[in-house]
Coordinates of C-alpha atoms in Angstrom, one line a residue:
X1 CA 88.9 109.7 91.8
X2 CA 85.6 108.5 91.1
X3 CA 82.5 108.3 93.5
X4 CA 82.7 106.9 96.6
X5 CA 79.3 106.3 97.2
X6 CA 75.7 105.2 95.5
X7 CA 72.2 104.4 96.6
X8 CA 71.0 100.8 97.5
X9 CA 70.9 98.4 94.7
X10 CA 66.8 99.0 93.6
X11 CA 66.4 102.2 95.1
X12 CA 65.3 105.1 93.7
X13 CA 66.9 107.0 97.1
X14 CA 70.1 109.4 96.2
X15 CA 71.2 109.8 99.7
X16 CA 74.6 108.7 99.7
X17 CA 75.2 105.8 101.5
X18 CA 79.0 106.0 103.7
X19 CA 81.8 103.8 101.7
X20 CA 82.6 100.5 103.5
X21 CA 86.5 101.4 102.9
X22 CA 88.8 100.8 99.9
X23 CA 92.4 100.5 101.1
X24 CA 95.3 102.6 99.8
X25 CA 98.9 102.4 99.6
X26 CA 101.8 104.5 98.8
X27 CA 105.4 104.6 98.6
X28 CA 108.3 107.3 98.6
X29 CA 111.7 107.2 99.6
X30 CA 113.5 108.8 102.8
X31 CA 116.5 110.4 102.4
X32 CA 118.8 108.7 104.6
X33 CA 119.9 111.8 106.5
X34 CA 116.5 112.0 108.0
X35 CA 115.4 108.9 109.3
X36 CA 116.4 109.7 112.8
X37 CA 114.2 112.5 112.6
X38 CA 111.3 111.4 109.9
X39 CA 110.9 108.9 112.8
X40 CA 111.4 111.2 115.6
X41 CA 108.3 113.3 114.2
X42 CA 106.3 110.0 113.5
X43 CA 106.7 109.4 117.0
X44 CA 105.0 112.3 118.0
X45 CA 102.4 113.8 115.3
X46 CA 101.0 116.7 115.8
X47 CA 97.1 116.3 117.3
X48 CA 95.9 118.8 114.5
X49 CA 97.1 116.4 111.8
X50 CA 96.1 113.6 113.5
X51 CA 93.0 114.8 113.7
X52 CA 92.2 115.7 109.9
X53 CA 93.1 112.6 109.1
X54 CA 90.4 111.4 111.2
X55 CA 88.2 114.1 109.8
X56 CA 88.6 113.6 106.1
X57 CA 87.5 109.7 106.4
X58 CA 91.3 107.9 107.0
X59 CA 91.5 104.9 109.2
X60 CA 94.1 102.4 109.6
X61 CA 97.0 104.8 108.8
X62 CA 100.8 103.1 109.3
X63 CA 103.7 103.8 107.4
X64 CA 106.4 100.8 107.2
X65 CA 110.1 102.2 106.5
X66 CA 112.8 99.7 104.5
X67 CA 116.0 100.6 105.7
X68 CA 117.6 98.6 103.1
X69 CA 116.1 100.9 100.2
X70 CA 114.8 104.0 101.8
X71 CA 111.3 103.0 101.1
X72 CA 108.6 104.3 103.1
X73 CA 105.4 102.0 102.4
X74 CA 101.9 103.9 103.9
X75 CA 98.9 102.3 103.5
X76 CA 95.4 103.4 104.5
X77 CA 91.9 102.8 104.5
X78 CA 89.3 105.7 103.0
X79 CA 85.6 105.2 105.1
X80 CA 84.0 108.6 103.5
X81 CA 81.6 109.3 100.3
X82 CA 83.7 111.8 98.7
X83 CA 87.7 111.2 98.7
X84 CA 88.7 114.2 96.4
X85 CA 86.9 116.1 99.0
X86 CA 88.0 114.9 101.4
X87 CA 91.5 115.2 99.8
X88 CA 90.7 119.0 99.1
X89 CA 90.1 119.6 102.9
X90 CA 93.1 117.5 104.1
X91 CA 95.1 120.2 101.7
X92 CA 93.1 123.3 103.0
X93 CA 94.1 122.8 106.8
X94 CA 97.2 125.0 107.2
X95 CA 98.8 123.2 110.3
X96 CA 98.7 119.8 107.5
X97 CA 100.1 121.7 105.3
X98 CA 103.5 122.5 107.2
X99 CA 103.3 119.4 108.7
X100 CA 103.9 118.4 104.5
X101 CA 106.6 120.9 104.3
X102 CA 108.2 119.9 106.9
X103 CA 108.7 116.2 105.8
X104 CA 108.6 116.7 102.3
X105 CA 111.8 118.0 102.5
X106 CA 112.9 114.3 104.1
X107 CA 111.4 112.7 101.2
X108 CA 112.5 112.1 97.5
X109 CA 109.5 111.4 95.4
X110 CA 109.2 108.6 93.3
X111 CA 106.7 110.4 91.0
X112 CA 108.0 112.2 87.9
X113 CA 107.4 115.8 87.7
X114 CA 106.3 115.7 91.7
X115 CA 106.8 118.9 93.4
X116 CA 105.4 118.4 97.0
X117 CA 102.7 117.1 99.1
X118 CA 100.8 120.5 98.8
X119 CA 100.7 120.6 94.8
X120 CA 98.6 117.3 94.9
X121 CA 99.5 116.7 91.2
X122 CA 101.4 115.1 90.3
X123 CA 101.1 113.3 93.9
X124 CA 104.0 113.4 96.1
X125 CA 103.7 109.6 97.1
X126 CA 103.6 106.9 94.4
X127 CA 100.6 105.0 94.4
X128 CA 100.8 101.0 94.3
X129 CA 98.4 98.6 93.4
X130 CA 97.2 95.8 95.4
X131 CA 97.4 92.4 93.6
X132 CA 96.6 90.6 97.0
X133 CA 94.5 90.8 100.3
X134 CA 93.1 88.6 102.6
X135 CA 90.5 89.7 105.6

């Protein structure tokens, strides 16, 4: 991903200056098997991973499911300077990563060649674009 971050317009200053957010979204598709318990563990995340999130610069966090289709929808907002940092750090906690292993394994990617959340490429979730947003 590129930079997140650049000095004032006119200003010779390279401090970064903190993202104002770019929102995210995501989809993958829960095997039906698990949606009991995909939402059973939604329902109760553990503080360690709730708390990276919050570290590594991720607000706004819901995931919708479709029952209809098995498609889980996330979308998120990204506040920080440096997402594939903060990406990298999301990926280095170990408590995040079984929390991936864990529900990975409720999951079928929609992303070719995917092999889980840890791997990182290709991603786990699918990316989608946004053609429409209102504030």
């Amino acid at each position: 991903m590129s930079q997140l971050w650049s000095s004032p317009k006119g200003s010779a200053d390279s401090t970064p200056v903190r993202y104002a957010g770019r929102r995210f979204a995501q989809i993958i598709k829960l095997k039906p098997e698990f949606v009991a318990q995909y939402k059973e563990v939604h329902a109760a995340v553990w503080p360690e991973v709730l708390q990276q999130i919050k570290d590594c610069n991720i607000q706004d966090y819901s995931i919708f499911h479709d029952p209809e289709t098995g498609i889980l929808f996330a979308s998120f907002k990204y506040v920080g300077s440096d997402f594939d940092a903060d990406m990298e750090n999301m990926r280095q906690n170990p408590k995040v990563r079984e929390w991936w292993r864990m529900t990975d394994g409720m999951q079928e990617s929609l992303v070719p060649g995917a092999k889980d959340s840890e791997s990182g490429e290709p991603p786990w979730w699918r990316a989608v674009e946004e053609v429409f947003y209102t504030a």
